[in-house]
PDB file of C-alpha atoms in Angstrom:
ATOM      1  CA  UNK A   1      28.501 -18.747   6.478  1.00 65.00           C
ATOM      2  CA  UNK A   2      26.144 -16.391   6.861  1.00 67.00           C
ATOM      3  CA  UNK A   3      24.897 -13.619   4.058  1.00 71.00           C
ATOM      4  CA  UNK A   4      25.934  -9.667   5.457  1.00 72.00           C
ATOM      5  CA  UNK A   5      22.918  -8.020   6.283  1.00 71.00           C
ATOM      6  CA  UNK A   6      22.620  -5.661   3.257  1.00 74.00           C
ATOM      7  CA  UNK A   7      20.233  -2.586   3.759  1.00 76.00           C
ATOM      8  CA  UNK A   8      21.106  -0.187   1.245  1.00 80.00           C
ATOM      9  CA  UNK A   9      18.156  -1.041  -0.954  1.00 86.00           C
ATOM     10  CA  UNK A  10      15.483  -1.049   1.952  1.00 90.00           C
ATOM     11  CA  UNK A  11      14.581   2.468   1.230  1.00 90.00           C
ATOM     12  CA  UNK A  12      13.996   1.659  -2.817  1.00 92.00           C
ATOM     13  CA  UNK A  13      12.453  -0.947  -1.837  1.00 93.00           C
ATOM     14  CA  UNK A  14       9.780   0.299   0.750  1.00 95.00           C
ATOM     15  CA  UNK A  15       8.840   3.089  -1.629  1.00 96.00           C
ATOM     16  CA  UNK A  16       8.217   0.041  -4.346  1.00 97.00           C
ATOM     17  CA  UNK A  17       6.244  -1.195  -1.931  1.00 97.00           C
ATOM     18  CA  UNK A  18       4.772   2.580  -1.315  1.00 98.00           C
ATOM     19  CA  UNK A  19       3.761   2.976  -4.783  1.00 98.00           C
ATOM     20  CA  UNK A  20       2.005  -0.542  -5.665  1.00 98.00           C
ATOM     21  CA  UNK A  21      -0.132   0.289  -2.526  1.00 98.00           C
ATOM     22  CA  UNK A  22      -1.266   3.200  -3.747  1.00 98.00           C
ATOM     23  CA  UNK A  23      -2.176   2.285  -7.115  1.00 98.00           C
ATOM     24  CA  UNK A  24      -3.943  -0.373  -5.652  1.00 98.00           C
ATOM     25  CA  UNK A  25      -6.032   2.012  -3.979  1.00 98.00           C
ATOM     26  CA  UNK A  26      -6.970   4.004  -6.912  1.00 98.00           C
ATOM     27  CA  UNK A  27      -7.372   1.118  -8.687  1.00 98.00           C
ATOM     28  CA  UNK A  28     -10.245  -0.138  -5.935  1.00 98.00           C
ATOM     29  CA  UNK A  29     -11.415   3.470  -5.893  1.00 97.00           C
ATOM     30  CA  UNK A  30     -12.019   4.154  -9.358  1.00 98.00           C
ATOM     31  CA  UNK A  31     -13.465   0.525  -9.802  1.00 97.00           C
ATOM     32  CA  UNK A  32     -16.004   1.662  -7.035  1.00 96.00           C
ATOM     33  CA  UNK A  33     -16.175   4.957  -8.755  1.00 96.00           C
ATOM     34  CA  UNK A  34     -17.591   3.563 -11.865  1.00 96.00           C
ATOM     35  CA  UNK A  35     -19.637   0.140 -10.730  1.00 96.00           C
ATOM     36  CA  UNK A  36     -20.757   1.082  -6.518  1.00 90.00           C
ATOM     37  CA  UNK A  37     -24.650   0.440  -8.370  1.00 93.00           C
ATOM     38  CA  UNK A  38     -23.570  -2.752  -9.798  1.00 96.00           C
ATOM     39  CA  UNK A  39     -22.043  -4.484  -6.306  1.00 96.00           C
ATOM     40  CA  UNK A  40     -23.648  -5.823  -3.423  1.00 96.00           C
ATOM     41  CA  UNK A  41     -23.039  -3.413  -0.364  1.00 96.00           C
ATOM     42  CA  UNK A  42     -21.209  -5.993   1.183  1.00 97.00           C
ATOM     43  CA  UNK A  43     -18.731  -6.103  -1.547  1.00 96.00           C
ATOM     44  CA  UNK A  44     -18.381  -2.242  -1.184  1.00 96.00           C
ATOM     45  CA  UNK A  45     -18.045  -2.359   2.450  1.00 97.00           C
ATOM     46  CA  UNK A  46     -15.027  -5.072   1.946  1.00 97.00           C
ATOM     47  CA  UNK A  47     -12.952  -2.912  -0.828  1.00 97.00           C
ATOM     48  CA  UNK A  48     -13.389  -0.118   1.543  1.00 97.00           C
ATOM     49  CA  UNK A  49     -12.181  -1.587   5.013  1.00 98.00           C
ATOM     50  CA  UNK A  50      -9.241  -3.109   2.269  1.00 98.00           C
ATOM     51  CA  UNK A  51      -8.488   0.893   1.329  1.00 98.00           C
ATOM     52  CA  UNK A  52      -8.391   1.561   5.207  1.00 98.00           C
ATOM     53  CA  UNK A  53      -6.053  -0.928   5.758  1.00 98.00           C
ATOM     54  CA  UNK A  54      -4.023   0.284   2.542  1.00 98.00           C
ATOM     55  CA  UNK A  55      -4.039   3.493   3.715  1.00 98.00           C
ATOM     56  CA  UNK A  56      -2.644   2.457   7.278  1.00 98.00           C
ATOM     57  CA  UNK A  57       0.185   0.580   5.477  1.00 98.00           C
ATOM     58  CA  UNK A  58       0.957   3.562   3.345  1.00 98.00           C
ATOM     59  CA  UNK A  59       1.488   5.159   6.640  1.00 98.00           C
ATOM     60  CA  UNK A  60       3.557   2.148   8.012  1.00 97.00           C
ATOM     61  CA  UNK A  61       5.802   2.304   5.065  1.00 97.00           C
ATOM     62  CA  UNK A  62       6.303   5.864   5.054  1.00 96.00           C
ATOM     63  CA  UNK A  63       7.835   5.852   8.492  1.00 95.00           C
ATOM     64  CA  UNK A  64       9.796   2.699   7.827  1.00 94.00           C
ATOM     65  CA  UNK A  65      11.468   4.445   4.783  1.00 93.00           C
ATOM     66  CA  UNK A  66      12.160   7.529   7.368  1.00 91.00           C
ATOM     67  CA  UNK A  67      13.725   5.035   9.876  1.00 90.00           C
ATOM     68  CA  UNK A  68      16.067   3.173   6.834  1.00 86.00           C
ATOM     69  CA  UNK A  69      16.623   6.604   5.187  1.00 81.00           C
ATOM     70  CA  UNK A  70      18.217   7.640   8.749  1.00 78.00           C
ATOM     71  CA  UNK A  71      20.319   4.619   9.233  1.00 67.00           C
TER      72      UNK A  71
END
């Protein structure tokens, strides 16, 4: 049989999720904060495009917890 699909946590959840994204970013932010003179540009170019895409899923999330938080 089956499992119920259970969604009451989704919105806990998604703003875990919420929160480890965006101390990752200020993790990779600080980090290029304190050593941008000691890494290759390409390295610098790669946390960056990563922060982008962190960003963007920050966004994702945020309107996913609005959609569960409506349900």
């Amino acid at each position: 049989m089956a499992n119920p699909d259970n969604r009451e946590d989704n919105p806990a959840r998604i703003q875990n999720a919420i929160d480890h994204t965006i101390a990752n970013l200020h993790e990779a932010e600080d980090y290029l904060d304190e050593h941008a003179d000691e890494i290759s540009a390409v390295d610098k170019e790669n946390i960056e495009a990563k922060n982008a895409r962190r960003q963007q899923a920050i966004s994702g999330f945020i309107e996913e917890k609005k959609d569960e938080s409506n349900n």
